[in-house]
Each structure stands twice: as C-alpha cells, then as structure tokens.
XYZ file of C-alpha atoms in Angstrom:
761
model
C 0.000 0.000 0.000
C 1.397 3.402 -1.017
C 1.431 5.841 1.871
C -0.379 9.127 1.197
C 2.416 11.482 2.132
C 3.160 15.007 0.939
C 6.590 15.845 -0.408
C 5.691 19.562 -0.363
C 4.361 20.002 3.168
C 2.212 22.952 4.139
C 1.738 25.697 1.553
C -0.287 27.901 3.891
C 0.617 31.563 4.253
C 1.567 33.209 7.518
C 0.821 36.858 8.286
C 3.709 38.374 6.368
C 5.274 41.669 7.431
C 7.619 43.669 5.202
C 10.112 46.257 6.431
C 13.105 48.009 4.924
C 16.148 45.697 4.621
C 18.662 46.095 7.452
C 21.852 47.748 6.243
C 24.287 46.114 8.662
C 25.072 42.578 9.812
C 25.526 41.212 13.350
C 25.779 43.881 16.071
C 23.346 44.011 18.981
C 20.529 42.459 16.945
C 22.673 39.466 16.018
C 23.645 38.834 19.654
C 20.047 39.215 20.791
C 18.680 36.788 18.197
C 21.440 34.245 18.841
C 20.859 34.180 22.600
C 17.084 34.325 22.221
C 17.141 31.152 20.124
C 19.607 29.186 22.258
C 17.992 30.223 25.554
C 14.613 29.061 24.267
C 15.944 25.705 23.077
C 18.539 24.921 25.769
C 17.944 27.144 28.790
C 20.161 30.032 29.886
C 22.911 28.330 31.917
C 23.253 25.348 29.592
C 23.431 27.685 26.570
C 26.134 29.940 27.993
C 28.340 27.081 29.148
C 28.134 25.379 25.775
C 28.595 28.493 23.649
C 31.822 29.246 25.515
C 33.182 25.855 24.410
C 32.222 26.110 20.736
C 35.133 26.574 18.298
C 37.648 26.603 21.141
C 40.849 24.541 20.883
C 39.715 22.012 23.480
C 36.020 22.307 22.665
C 33.781 21.200 19.823
C 33.568 22.389 16.263
C 30.493 24.397 15.286
C 27.878 22.171 13.599
C 27.041 24.938 11.128
C 29.384 26.181 8.366
C 33.015 25.212 7.702
C 34.595 28.634 8.259
C 37.967 28.124 10.003
C 38.802 29.117 13.558
C 41.563 31.696 14.100
C 44.860 30.629 15.656
C 43.826 32.437 18.829
C 40.033 32.267 19.110
C 38.108 34.745 21.214
C 37.618 33.162 24.662
C 34.221 34.858 24.950
C 32.437 34.423 21.637
C 34.099 32.502 18.808
C 30.736 31.884 17.194
C 28.157 33.755 15.141
C 24.383 34.070 15.203
C 23.834 31.133 12.882
C 26.329 28.986 14.768
C 24.456 29.692 17.999
C 21.181 28.808 16.284
C 22.695 25.571 14.989
C 23.827 24.701 18.511
C 20.402 25.462 19.991
C 18.786 23.409 17.266
C 21.049 20.424 17.930
C 21.114 20.594 21.736
C 17.431 21.423 22.234
C 15.702 20.155 25.355
C 12.802 18.909 23.204
C 12.948 15.181 22.470
C 10.735 12.793 20.476
C 10.490 9.029 20.611
C 8.013 6.158 20.492
C 5.096 8.059 22.058
C 5.418 10.866 19.550
C 5.334 8.539 16.556
C 2.476 6.524 18.030
C 0.388 9.707 18.139
C 1.546 11.116 14.779
C 1.437 9.191 11.521
C 3.910 9.915 8.728
C 0.948 10.966 6.583
C -0.120 13.596 9.115
C 3.421 14.795 9.748
C 4.116 15.173 6.029
C 1.414 17.854 5.789
C 3.418 20.141 8.083
C 6.055 22.629 6.978
C 9.773 21.896 7.219
C 9.980 24.549 9.936
C 7.318 22.754 12.006
C 8.972 19.350 11.560
C 12.326 20.625 12.784
C 10.796 22.157 15.906
C 9.658 18.826 17.378
C 13.137 18.142 18.732
C 15.808 15.464 18.984
C 15.225 11.876 17.921
C 16.095 9.666 20.885
C 15.411 6.020 20.017
C 15.695 3.809 16.942
C 12.399 3.507 15.036
C 11.119 1.376 12.165
C 8.346 2.049 9.672
C 7.135 -1.324 8.441
C 5.611 -2.030 5.012
C 1.994 -0.833 4.865
C 2.213 0.991 8.193
C 1.892 4.758 8.622
C 3.350 4.853 12.145
C 6.977 4.414 13.159
C 7.438 2.018 16.073
C 10.391 1.180 18.330
C 13.042 -1.291 17.276
C 16.166 -2.392 19.142
C 19.573 -1.385 17.889
C 20.568 -4.963 17.191
C 17.367 -5.622 15.248
C 18.080 -2.488 13.219
C 21.565 -3.661 12.304
C 20.322 -7.126 11.397
C 17.522 -5.687 9.265
C 19.986 -3.573 7.273
C 22.362 -6.515 6.841
C 19.495 -8.753 5.735
C 18.291 -6.283 3.092
C 21.823 -5.762 1.787
C 22.314 -9.511 1.442
C 19.148 -9.736 -0.692
C 20.581 -7.446 -3.360
C 21.380 -8.868 -6.775
C 24.556 -6.790 -6.778
C 26.107 -4.251 -4.412
C 25.318 -1.346 -6.771
C 21.661 -1.659 -5.779
C 22.685 0.053 -2.525
C 23.370 3.796 -2.260
C 25.175 5.474 0.659
C 24.650 9.249 0.899
C 26.734 11.463 3.203
C 25.950 14.870 4.693
C 28.680 17.363 5.565
C 27.766 17.161 9.263
C 29.496 13.830 9.882
C 32.997 13.482 11.336
C 36.086 12.249 9.520
C 35.919 9.023 11.505
C 32.275 8.324 10.623
C 32.722 9.269 6.959
C 35.810 7.088 6.629
C 34.097 4.017 8.085
C 31.011 4.672 5.955
C 33.044 4.895 2.759
C 35.044 1.788 3.593
C 31.867 -0.163 4.376
C 30.378 0.716 0.983
C 33.596 -0.325 -0.777
C 33.894 -3.520 1.260
C 30.318 -4.265 0.199
C 31.445 -3.786 -3.401
C 30.129 -0.398 -4.523
C 31.343 3.161 -5.011
C 27.785 4.482 -4.753
C 28.834 7.293 -2.411
C 26.966 10.466 -3.370
C 27.434 13.355 -0.973
C 26.315 16.916 -0.429
C 29.402 18.192 -2.298
C 27.740 16.943 -5.472
C 25.010 19.537 -4.941
C 27.175 22.504 -3.934
C 30.941 22.753 -4.468
C 31.493 19.894 -6.937
C 31.882 22.560 -9.627
C 34.644 24.124 -7.524
C 36.431 20.810 -7.136
C 36.325 20.079 -10.864
C 37.380 23.600 -11.901
C 40.221 23.847 -9.389
C 41.393 20.339 -10.195
C 41.525 21.161 -13.915
C 43.329 24.474 -13.485
C 45.422 24.173 -10.321
C 45.647 20.447 -9.610
C 43.677 20.262 -6.345
C 39.940 20.504 -5.757
C 40.341 22.735 -2.701
C 41.089 26.379 -2.072
C 44.635 27.631 -1.571
C 44.244 30.334 1.079
C 44.511 30.197 4.845
C 42.436 32.336 7.174
C 45.414 34.576 7.897
C 45.835 35.283 4.174
C 42.621 37.303 4.194
C 43.866 39.693 6.848
C 46.440 41.448 4.660
C 45.054 40.862 1.184
C 44.960 43.983 -0.975
C 41.707 43.018 -2.695
C 39.119 40.360 -1.835
C 36.513 39.577 -4.473
C 33.400 37.926 -3.049
C 31.406 36.374 -5.877
C 28.058 34.619 -5.556
C 28.337 34.471 -1.788
C 26.406 36.026 1.099
C 28.725 35.774 4.125
C 26.466 37.784 6.436
C 23.938 34.952 6.450
C 25.808 31.867 5.295
C 29.289 32.318 6.835
C 28.990 35.180 9.340
C 32.368 34.647 11.038
C 33.964 35.473 7.692
C 32.981 39.093 8.318
C 35.582 39.322 11.115
C 38.306 38.370 8.635
C 37.018 40.919 6.122
C 36.983 43.527 8.870
C 40.689 42.894 9.557
C 41.419 43.144 5.842
C 39.644 46.504 5.664
C 41.430 47.820 8.746
C 44.762 46.863 7.134
C 43.913 48.925 4.047
C 42.461 46.141 1.890
C 39.499 46.560 -0.438
C 36.433 44.342 -0.851
C 34.496 43.875 -4.086
C 31.078 42.220 -3.966
C 29.820 40.487 -7.125
C 26.213 39.389 -6.621
C 22.760 40.162 -8.058
C 21.642 41.220 -4.567
C 23.387 43.733 -2.341
C 23.469 41.706 0.873
C 23.561 43.369 4.303
C 26.725 41.632 5.474
C 28.692 43.208 2.626
C 27.254 46.662 3.261
C 28.246 47.074 6.910
C 29.409 44.800 9.742
C 28.973 45.573 13.418
C 31.383 43.243 15.180
C 29.832 42.367 18.562
C 33.299 41.593 19.954
C 34.205 45.296 19.746
C 32.655 48.414 21.308
C 32.301 49.887 17.806
C 29.986 47.017 16.949
C 27.624 47.962 19.774
C 27.542 51.745 19.819
C 29.448 52.796 16.697
C 28.739 52.753 12.996
C 30.385 49.411 12.337
C 32.756 48.693 9.450
C 31.644 49.477 5.899
C 32.426 46.381 3.850
C 32.173 46.344 0.056
C 34.066 49.219 -1.533
C 32.486 48.243 -4.851
C 29.288 46.289 -5.433
C 28.786 44.831 -8.917
C 25.085 43.833 -9.242
C 25.684 41.266 -11.964
C 22.776 39.569 -13.720
C 22.187 36.003 -12.567
C 24.909 33.742 -14.018
C 26.536 36.468 -16.097
C 29.812 36.378 -14.178
C 31.816 35.137 -17.170
C 30.999 38.138 -19.405
C 31.728 40.396 -16.419
C 35.147 38.846 -15.756
C 35.947 38.715 -19.488
C 35.275 42.443 -19.736
C 37.466 43.112 -16.683
C 40.245 40.970 -18.190
C 39.833 42.655 -21.554
C 40.237 46.111 -19.991
C 43.189 44.936 -17.872
C 44.807 43.455 -20.981
C 44.466 46.794 -22.778
C 46.232 48.537 -19.898
C 48.902 45.827 -19.801
C 49.557 46.235 -23.526
C 50.529 49.826 -22.821
C 52.798 49.259 -19.824
C 53.417 45.514 -19.354
C 53.107 45.931 -15.598
C 49.441 45.063 -15.035
C 49.815 41.294 -15.470
C 52.599 39.341 -13.732
C 54.440 38.144 -16.844
C 57.255 36.474 -14.913
C 54.699 34.361 -13.039
C 52.698 33.686 -16.215
C 55.763 32.471 -18.117
C 57.138 30.332 -15.310
C 53.979 28.771 -13.911
C 51.137 28.850 -16.470
C 49.918 27.479 -19.788
C 47.485 29.214 -22.132
C 48.156 32.957 -21.803
C 48.423 33.744 -25.530
C 45.304 31.736 -26.323
C 43.331 33.624 -23.683
C 44.438 37.048 -24.939
C 43.489 36.049 -28.499
C 40.105 34.804 -27.283
C 39.396 38.044 -25.395
C 39.967 40.042 -28.576
C 37.036 38.258 -30.234
C 34.469 39.691 -27.809
C 32.705 43.000 -28.226
C 32.995 45.067 -25.045
C 29.521 46.555 -25.423
C 27.956 43.098 -25.677
C 29.829 41.874 -22.614
C 28.738 44.971 -20.718
C 25.093 44.497 -21.704
C 25.125 40.814 -20.781
C 26.682 41.451 -17.360
C 24.086 44.108 -16.477
C 26.688 46.133 -14.554
C 27.398 49.803 -15.241
C 30.652 50.541 -17.044
C 31.637 53.073 -14.385
C 31.565 50.317 -11.746
C 33.601 48.005 -13.966
C 36.169 50.709 -14.699
C 36.444 51.374 -10.966
C 37.097 47.664 -10.424
C 39.707 47.559 -13.193
C 41.522 50.577 -11.758
C 41.633 48.912 -8.349
C 42.897 45.564 -9.666
C 45.428 47.006 -12.099
C 48.142 47.735 -9.540
C 47.330 45.053 -6.961
C 48.858 41.590 -6.705
C 47.606 40.277 -3.353
C 44.160 39.230 -4.538
C 41.793 36.583 -3.129
C 38.612 35.355 -4.788
C 35.956 33.910 -2.472
C 32.823 32.244 -3.797
C 29.963 29.913 -2.994
C 26.808 28.577 -4.661
C 26.222 31.734 -6.695
C 29.035 30.546 -8.982
C 28.727 26.766 -8.775
C 25.045 25.935 -9.259
C 24.741 26.711 -12.961
C 25.095 24.721 -16.168
C 28.397 26.543 -16.681
C 29.377 26.430 -12.988
C 32.802 24.908 -13.701
C 33.546 27.589 -16.315
C 32.478 30.351 -13.892
C 35.192 29.354 -11.450
C 37.808 28.773 -14.136
C 37.278 32.348 -15.370
C 38.006 33.772 -11.924
C 41.082 31.516 -11.715
C 42.226 33.121 -14.998
C 42.134 36.509 -13.295
C 44.233 35.240 -10.369
C 46.771 33.565 -12.649
C 47.231 36.636 -14.840
C 47.791 38.737 -11.737
C 50.220 36.196 -10.268
C 47.910 35.964 -7.249
C 48.345 32.234 -6.647
C 50.705 30.371 -4.325
C 51.855 33.412 -2.374
C 50.741 34.971 0.919
C 47.477 36.942 1.008
C 46.411 35.634 -2.400
C 44.566 32.757 -4.005
C 41.343 30.791 -4.233
C 38.817 30.587 -1.399
C 35.759 28.429 -2.080
C 33.715 28.790 1.104
C 32.183 25.457 2.083
C 28.665 25.452 3.425
C 28.700 22.586 5.929
C 31.078 21.995 8.791
C 32.900 18.903 7.522
C 31.867 18.522 3.906
C 35.499 18.971 2.829
C 36.698 16.440 5.390
C 34.229 13.847 4.134
C 35.744 14.058 0.665
C 39.305 14.010 2.012
C 38.748 10.709 3.842
C 37.180 8.978 0.851
C 33.529 9.932 0.366
C 33.516 10.046 -3.424
C 31.702 8.178 -6.172
C 34.669 8.226 -8.555
C 37.622 5.852 -8.405
C 40.990 6.886 -6.997
C 43.388 4.125 -8.059
C 46.088 5.155 -5.594
C 43.634 5.148 -2.695
C 42.340 1.751 -3.812
C 45.869 0.399 -3.645
C 46.295 1.740 -0.116
C 42.958 0.205 0.920
C 44.083 -3.169 -0.375
C 47.486 -2.844 1.314
C 46.417 -1.561 4.722
C 42.793 -2.635 5.160
C 43.087 -6.032 3.528
C 40.230 -6.032 1.011
C 39.949 -5.187 -2.688
C 37.677 -2.183 -3.357
C 35.550 -1.961 -6.531
C 37.177 -0.526 -9.639
C 34.070 0.891 -11.317
C 32.599 4.351 -10.744
C 29.541 4.728 -8.531
C 26.640 7.165 -8.643
C 26.660 10.803 -7.593
C 23.534 12.601 -6.336
C 21.983 13.110 -9.779
C 22.673 9.534 -10.847
C 21.425 8.166 -7.521
C 18.120 10.011 -7.965
C 17.717 8.440 -11.398
C 18.741 4.995 -10.160
C 16.066 5.107 -7.470
C 13.450 6.519 -9.847
C 14.200 3.769 -12.382
C 13.936 1.066 -9.707
C 17.612 0.144 -9.922
C 18.359 0.955 -6.271
C 16.819 -1.056 -3.442
C 18.584 0.238 -0.304
C 19.186 3.944 0.328
C 21.089 4.990 3.453
C 21.801 8.558 4.574
C 24.536 9.531 7.003
C 22.858 12.744 8.143
C 21.207 15.342 5.959
C 17.750 15.847 4.478
C 18.278 14.353 1.037
C 14.778 14.884 -0.320
C 14.753 18.617 0.398
C 18.401 19.196 -0.514
C 18.241 17.503 -3.912
C 16.762 19.025 -7.048
C 13.387 18.154 -8.608
C 11.634 17.337 -5.336
C 8.706 15.361 -6.753
C 10.981 13.233 -8.954
C 13.320 12.587 -6.024
C 10.402 11.656 -3.742
C 9.105 9.073 -6.203
C 12.585 7.609 -6.483
C 13.004 7.233 -2.738
C 9.589 5.555 -2.492
C 10.736 2.904 -4.987
C 13.337 1.592 -2.541
C 12.790 -1.485 -0.376
C 14.656 0.012 2.596
C 15.619 3.572 3.491
C 17.817 4.349 6.507
C 18.349 7.756 8.113
C 21.162 8.292 10.652
C 19.909 11.543 12.153
C 19.596 13.929 15.073
C 16.358 15.735 14.082
C 13.159 14.915 12.217
C 12.946 16.057 8.599
C 10.917 15.315 5.472
C 13.200 12.492 4.307
C 12.015 10.514 7.356
C 8.456 10.745 5.989
C 9.010 10.097 2.266
C 10.511 6.633 2.541
C 11.001 3.227 1.033
C 8.695 0.315 1.812
C 10.565 -0.144 5.093
C 12.296 2.755 6.818
C 14.651 3.095 9.760
C 15.512 6.110 11.895
C 18.799 5.640 13.762
C 19.305 8.507 16.242
C 22.855 9.727 16.753
C 24.731 12.077 19.046
C 25.347 15.706 18.072
C 28.603 17.598 17.674
C 28.116 19.302 21.057
C 27.562 16.063 23.018
C 30.018 13.844 24.856
C 30.877 10.550 23.211
C 31.657 8.172 26.071
C 32.767 4.546 25.939
C 33.315 2.533 29.129
C 33.376 5.770 31.105
C 36.079 7.348 28.902
C 35.524 10.279 26.507
C 36.181 9.938 22.797
C 36.591 12.694 20.220
C 36.178 13.230 16.499
C 38.189 15.150 13.915
C 36.935 17.510 11.214
C 38.474 19.510 8.358
C 37.579 23.155 7.860
C 37.059 25.052 4.614
C 40.770 25.825 4.327
C 42.100 22.310 4.829
C 43.001 22.254 8.525
C 42.236 19.071 10.504
C 41.456 19.440 14.209
C 39.805 17.621 17.093
C 36.219 18.189 18.195
C 35.162 17.250 21.743
C 31.542 17.568 22.851
C 30.770 18.642 26.400
C 27.037 18.006 26.880
C 25.357 14.910 28.194
C 23.801 13.121 25.186
C 20.106 13.698 24.557
C 19.366 10.131 25.691
C 21.157 6.941 26.667
C 19.389 5.239 23.752
C 21.272 7.133 21.036
C 24.570 6.036 19.506
C 27.532 7.709 17.801
C 27.815 7.620 14.019
C 31.041 5.567 13.916
C 29.534 3.035 16.285
C 26.343 2.773 14.223
C 28.317 2.186 11.026
C 30.665 -0.279 12.693
C 27.732 -2.282 14.042
C 26.170 -2.406 10.574
C 29.526 -3.610 9.244
C 29.735 -6.307 11.897
C 26.146 -7.415 11.305
C 26.861 -7.798 7.589
C 30.416 -9.222 7.598
C 30.583 -10.931 10.970
C 33.976 -11.677 12.513
C 35.652 -12.979 9.354
C 36.230 -9.723 7.466
C 39.664 -8.124 7.079
C 38.414 -5.069 9.012
C 37.534 -5.582 12.664
C 34.257 -3.632 12.542
C 33.340 -4.160 16.172
C 36.676 -2.878 17.418
C 36.630 0.100 15.045
C 33.307 1.194 16.516
C 34.877 1.231 19.966
C 38.337 2.632 19.246
C 38.440 5.873 17.249
C 42.230 5.985 17.430
C 42.257 2.817 15.362
C 40.044 4.566 12.807
C 42.424 7.524 12.730
C 45.362 5.178 12.207
C 43.590 3.731 9.183
C 42.745 7.220 7.897
C 46.455 8.095 8.087
C 47.244 4.969 6.082
C 44.578 5.363 3.406
C 43.576 9.034 3.018
C 45.989 11.289 1.122
C 47.832 13.828 3.253
C 46.723 12.623 6.698
C 49.685 11.909 8.942
C 50.048 11.433 12.707
C 46.520 12.730 13.147
C 46.342 11.559 16.754
C 49.051 13.993 17.789
C 48.778 16.739 15.154
C 45.004 17.302 15.366
C 45.280 18.667 18.918
C 44.831 22.370 19.599
C 44.650 24.349 16.364
C 45.257 21.168 14.350
C 47.272 20.787 11.149
C 46.952 21.627 7.461
C 46.696 18.910 4.855
C 49.180 19.232 1.959
C 48.207 21.751 -0.724
C 50.211 21.794 -3.952
C 49.094 25.313 -4.908
C 50.621 26.801 -1.782
C 53.921 25.252 -2.893
C 53.478 26.373 -6.547
C 53.690 22.712 -7.531
C 51.659 22.023 -10.683
C 53.533 18.878 -11.689
C 50.312 16.873 -11.946
C 48.976 19.147 -14.719
C 49.862 19.276 -18.459
C 53.412 20.604 -18.935
C 53.634 20.858 -15.144
C 51.903 24.240 -15.170
C 48.681 25.851 -13.989
C 46.115 26.037 -16.766
C 44.706 29.309 -18.111
C 41.448 28.312 -19.786
C 39.041 29.435 -22.507
C 35.475 29.580 -21.212
C 32.290 30.120 -23.203
C 29.654 32.706 -22.405
C 26.449 31.401 -20.778
C 23.433 31.050 -23.064
C 20.061 30.856 -21.323
C 17.855 31.644 -24.350
C 14.964 33.061 -22.312
C 11.510 33.432 -23.833
C 9.893 36.880 -23.615
C 7.756 35.909 -20.618
C 10.523 34.053 -18.763
C 12.678 35.283 -15.885
C 15.899 33.964 -14.403
C 15.376 32.650 -10.847
C 18.026 31.912 -8.254
C 17.282 30.014 -5.060
C 18.626 31.583 -1.856
C 18.680 31.080 1.925
C 16.829 33.250 4.375
C 18.752 34.540 7.377
C 16.785 32.127 9.576
C 17.950 28.887 7.999
C 21.022 26.736 7.478
C 20.919 24.618 4.337
C 17.530 22.856 4.539
C 17.107 23.422 8.290
C 14.624 26.214 9.001
C 15.235 27.906 12.364
C 12.563 30.571 12.008
C 10.391 32.498 9.570
C 12.205 35.854 9.534
C 14.725 37.202 7.044
C 15.424 40.483 8.764
C 18.395 41.410 6.559
C 16.014 41.517 3.572
C 13.092 42.924 5.570
C 10.799 39.874 5.384
C 9.143 38.674 8.592
C 7.022 35.623 9.389
C 7.057 34.255 5.831
C 9.037 32.069 3.456
C 6.776 31.655 0.438
C 7.929 34.896 -1.189
C 9.552 35.825 -4.489
C 11.770 38.894 -4.804
C 11.149 40.911 -7.987
C 12.326 44.220 -9.457
C 9.556 46.869 -9.134
C 9.914 47.775 -12.832
C 9.331 44.134 -13.789
C 6.284 44.111 -11.505
C 4.847 47.231 -13.138
C 5.441 45.834 -16.620
C 3.129 42.870 -15.944
C 0.713 44.600 -13.556
C 1.825 42.901 -10.333
C 1.287 44.601 -6.997
C 3.111 44.019 -3.714
C 2.109 40.686 -2.119
C 0.194 39.459 -5.156
C 0.043 35.648 -5.107
C 1.672 33.771 -7.980
C 2.580 30.247 -8.976
C 6.138 29.814 -10.242
C 6.547 27.429 -13.181
C 9.616 26.082 -14.975
C 9.499 24.290 -18.315
C 12.308 21.961 -19.338
C 12.088 19.169 -21.925
C 8.336 19.805 -22.285
C 7.789 19.108 -18.579
C 6.159 21.869 -16.536
C 7.054 22.014 -12.846
C 5.094 24.197 -10.424
C 5.848 25.803 -7.067
C 2.498 26.956 -5.695
C 1.461 30.132 -3.901
C 4.253 32.675 -3.492
C 3.815 36.332 -2.604
C 5.585 38.928 -4.740
C 7.957 41.200 -2.805
C 9.423 44.274 -4.562
C 13.194 44.287 -4.152
C 16.402 45.790 -5.497
C 17.342 42.990 -7.887
C 18.435 43.361 -11.545
C 15.700 43.496 -14.185
C 14.603 40.089 -15.412
C 16.006 38.400 -12.289
C 14.081 36.769 -9.437
C 15.064 35.216 -6.111
C 13.210 32.860 -3.779
C 14.042 30.575 -0.869
C 14.975 26.927 -1.097
C 14.013 24.184 -0.379
C 10.509 25.404 -1.283
C 11.610 26.174 -4.849
C 13.761 23.065 -5.408
C 10.690 21.506 -7.010
C 11.402 23.766 -10.018
C 14.953 22.489 -10.620
C 14.945 19.726 -13.288
C 16.852 16.616 -12.237
C 18.480 16.271 -15.662
C 19.837 19.829 -16.037
C 23.110 20.386 -14.239
C 26.619 21.753 -14.546
C 28.759 20.195 -17.227
C 31.370 17.824 -15.779
C 30.392 18.420 -12.132
C 26.659 17.568 -12.451
C 25.789 20.189 -9.831
C 22.075 21.142 -10.143
C 21.219 24.482 -11.805
C 19.582 25.813 -8.635
C 20.912 29.353 -9.153
C 19.755 29.851 -12.757
C 16.288 28.422 -13.389
C 14.155 29.708 -16.260
C 10.689 30.410 -14.841
C 7.350 32.055 -15.523
C 4.995 33.674 -13.008
C 1.277 32.935 -13.090
C -0.911 35.288 -11.079
C -3.514 33.551 -8.913
C-alpha cells in the first residue's frame, strides 16, 4: 500500500510583514537573536556554558558552516548568530520518541512545513516504519543492524545500494562509511558536495591540480583586494565578516559580485568590539557589482579585456614572470578576449561601465588578490567555467601560491570537505584503492559509482533497493523534489542516521529506519572514557572536536559506532576489518585514515589544539600533476540561457533564519521579510510591466524538456534585484529544478539559474 504522504508540506501563508532591509550585519541584533534562540531551546545556563566551548581549541567544532577558527580564538564568543542557532537546534531540550510517533502518523506529519517538523526536537530512540504501516514504532539497535544486513544480502549486486553522506558527519564516521560501501562492493557514495561545491572541485582540479582552495584564514587579513562572488557571508558564513573587517582595517578593499546587495557586505557591526555595539560598524564592500544572474563570465571577461588593454601599454598590469614560469594558455586567452565585443559583454553582465572601470583601476596595480565564492558561482550549467574564469584573473595577476592571495571556495557545511578528504567520493581513486588493499586487507571496486543526480535516477528507475543517509535531508536538498520523492519511495529500505526529524524521514522506502545519533556538542563516552572526532575546515586544517554536553538520551549512539555495528552485522567476525573494534576505538580509525587518506599523517598527535593543514600543492606552486607541469589558463564560453519573452531567471537563496535545509525561524530580517518564506523577490519595474502589486500571489513554473514544474502560492515582494532576475528561498523552490539539467562535468544542479514564468492567482 502506497502511503499518502506530501513531499511539499504545508503551503499555507503566515501573516507576512515587510520592512526596509537592514543595512548592517551582526551587532546588537545578532547577539540578541542568537541568545534568544539558544535560551529558548537549551535554557540560559546550559546555553552559555556550551557556547563558551564552541570553536575553542579544546572544545567542539560548530555544527554549522566550515569557516575556520583563528589561531587564537576569542575566549568569549568565537561563534556567530547562525552557529548559535545551529547549537540550539542540535542541543534542544525537546525530544521525540516512540510516544510521539504513536500519536503522529507519517501521513499527518508530512502535511506540516519543514519549519514545524524541525521544531519537534531530537530523535532519541531507533524507530522502524514497516511495510503498509503509517506509524513508526520502536526497534532495538541490534534488530536495526540485522535488518539492514538482511536487506543488503538480498541485493542482486552491491550497486543496488546507495550510501549518501551529509557534511555534518565526522572524519571518523565518513571514513568508516566509505570503507563499508567499498567492502560491500560499490562506489555508490553520493554526498552533499555533489550539490554545492562539486563545480569548484572540478574547476580547481583542472586548473590548479587540487579541488580545494589555496588560502589560509590569515591570508585574508592582509590581502589587498578580496573579491566575493556569488556568496552572502552575512547569512551563510557570518564569522567570515571578522576576517574581512581585519582586511579593511589593514587597508584592503572588498568587491562584492552578486545580483543582490546583501547586508553583510554593506556594513558589519562586530559584537566583539565596542564599535559594533555603539558605533557605525565597518563598511564592507568598496564596490558592489550587481551582476545579472549567471553572467559572471561576461563580467570577468570584460574586466580581463580592460586589464589586458592597460597591460599592452605598460606591461606591468599582469605578472608576466609568473605567467611564463607557472602557467599554460596565456596567448590563447588574450586572443580569445579580442574576439568579444565590449559593449555586448557589458550588456550581458548588467553592470554599469563606471563600476567596472572602478574595479579595473583597483585591480590594475594590486597583486595580493583573493577570490571567495559559494553557490552563486557553482550551481549553474556553466558552474565549472564560472570558477575557471576567476582563476584566470588570479593567474594573470600572479595571485596564486603566495601569501594573502589565491582561491577561497567557502564550504557550506562543517565537515563537507573532510568527508571528501577521507574517501567519500563516487569516482575511483586508483592510488587510494591500492592503499585500501594494502592496509585494510580487502579489494575495493574498480568501477565508478553514482553521484547525487545519478542516484536520484537509479532510485526513480527502480535500480536501487537500499538507500542509506549519514545525516542530511536528502529529499529537500536535492533538485526536482517530486521526482526525487518518487525515487526514494521505490526503494525497499531507506535508513536515516539523524539527530532531528525532517521530510526524508516521511518520504521513505517500503521499510524505513531512523537511527538517532549524538550531536557535535555532546560527549561521546565509551566505558566511562571520553572519545573525540576530527573535522576539516574550509581551508584544509584538521582538528579535534570534543563535545561537552550529556547526550540527549542513553538510547542514542555515535555515528562511527552505528556504522561499525552495521559492518559487523553484515560481515561478521571474518572480514579483514575488525568492525566491532573500530566502533569502539576511534584511534584505530584515525590510524587507518592516516594509512589510506591522502595527506593525513600522525593525526592523533597533530590534530590537537589548532590542528594541522593537509598538503596543498598550490601553496607550494607545484603544478607537476597538470599538463606541462603548469597551472592552466582556460578558454570559457559565455552562458546562453535563451529566455523566452515571458521568462525570468530565478536563483534560489537562503533566508537569514535557515542553514541549508534546516529552518530555524520564519524571519529574514536582513532583507526585511518577517514571518514568511513563500515569497519571491522581484524588481519593481518588472512588476509594473506585468501589472503585479506588492504581495500578489503567484505560482512559479519552470518548463524543461516539455515538462512543466510548479511551485504553488508565493507572494511577490518588490526588491532591489536586476531586471529580469528573481530570487526565492529553497528548499521550497527546489521543485522547479529539473533533475536532468546540471553543470557540465560536475553535475551540480542548476539551482541558481532556473528559467521560470509567473502565473498570477
């Protein structure tokens, strides 16, 4: 019997209130909102004690974004508003177990909003949803492990199982998870990187030889220019603003490249300083370039074209010594730039020429340049090319492999980079396979597995029978929500290793398991002794994370222990890896990580305190793995969206009250929207042209391959956004993103450039 569950949840409106956008980030308001949320969820004393331990050298790593900690963190407040909200969300005093699920069916729960689902609290005991049932019921841990092992043994081949990983997991959990999948015989290891920074990894790998950024946190402090492209640090990575503040105070300049002028890049009131409480704060972006959605390549081409013209006159704008010694492709790029008409590039970018000339004048005589970016560059069909074009700028300026310069992709989840470093990847790394065989004693599969897009299709086509998630909310994070939901429902067994309830617990396979796990802030004890995890931040530093709180319940289990018990239930005592022992002894896991994962070495000792950096070839100006042993300057095509007359370009965005798919509240105070999420931001001139008024209700439709997708009931909000461009919150608008349209080579969904129409209700 098919359960009657909703993949959309509630589409009801709340009483929306609109105010003027706030023109500064953080400050008193940020502190107030952070403490208000944590106090409500955790209580005052428990909140303060825990906040003081977050991001400290002997404390636990923030469960929110992956922004690095400074060498000497503030002893009072080394966290931001969203980090505090993430802590309150994880360590809430609200708990749900068997009684809750007995009273609430999955059908009833699925009708609620994602915000309402998250508010119920921590999951505290393992639960099973049996075939035909609409209520989860308790199941013992051992029965859970045996059920998973039994379903895996029924598979015709290991590739009928898919193992998804969220960026919240630790290095130890991710490593065990990846090794279990490979020991089973599959590389079906999709992860959240596939949906966000996969374009960065591909682009940086092709041009610089490593799929990670090259800067350290300290590099930002004395950079001469920081370009922030397609990123909103005030909401998504608020602690980054402290680094930008130091850059500004040292005489550096900040350039914002984004369709929206976001509050965090207008002004920052640092609550750690008196000026942040009673002063005017620090003005951030010296130049804001309001580029049209996904028109960054024409913008950068025009900047390069103007810089090249200046260089032709003086030969001191580009770093020709660096170009000759370390790069390939300079002459081809200059020839390619000459083919473009400046007026056409200007028109396509949507930015005024005065602003571009101001940018060119600033860049012309600077060499310490950093480019930071996030989803605004990656989630497009040409996402890889977007990043390669910015790398061209850095290479021509010689701003790679030297202090205060380089690439800075800002990761969105606290250990998403660490997951990849320890082996969560669907592609085959022959050298890692050899190390697995040598040190772990089994032969891993040699064929490529599925990424997120391919896993969605495999489930939809009935080719996947078991789908397991190590954290995350896969349904709401992935593109094409209805398609993804139908795929998940085709599975025989779905397993969620989770801390909180979300929609992927309600849209399930025929049988579903919820396995509750400890949070980042909680103690992990074994036989009365504390254990710790390690994580890797956005800039490649590995450090320990030690929780301090009593776990939400005695009935929950750590992620490594859950995975190890599944491994033992499946393989028994005869496998080359001692799964039972690995679940008990994290130092043994770290020893194996050192043996198998590239760059990890003496992690037990070196991860203490501030931790240690993994090797980074760009920092050493080593491009030996690339053609001719040099960094690659590339030729990148202009984007071509081919919009119809009645179509707009939509980008999905976060509100200030959410982290990824987790909704903390219904306010987006930086943009002036309160108590609402079903809104669409639109230029007032575009509204007038079609007769829309403020708060008119519209359906948003997207048409790809003759399939019309609909997001129902959104209120129109007039906003300062370029003509022809729209913005709206995800995950509500993920339903519009077609599963089969994604970035070339990285297969990252086109969530930031969706062609849509608006239909007035």
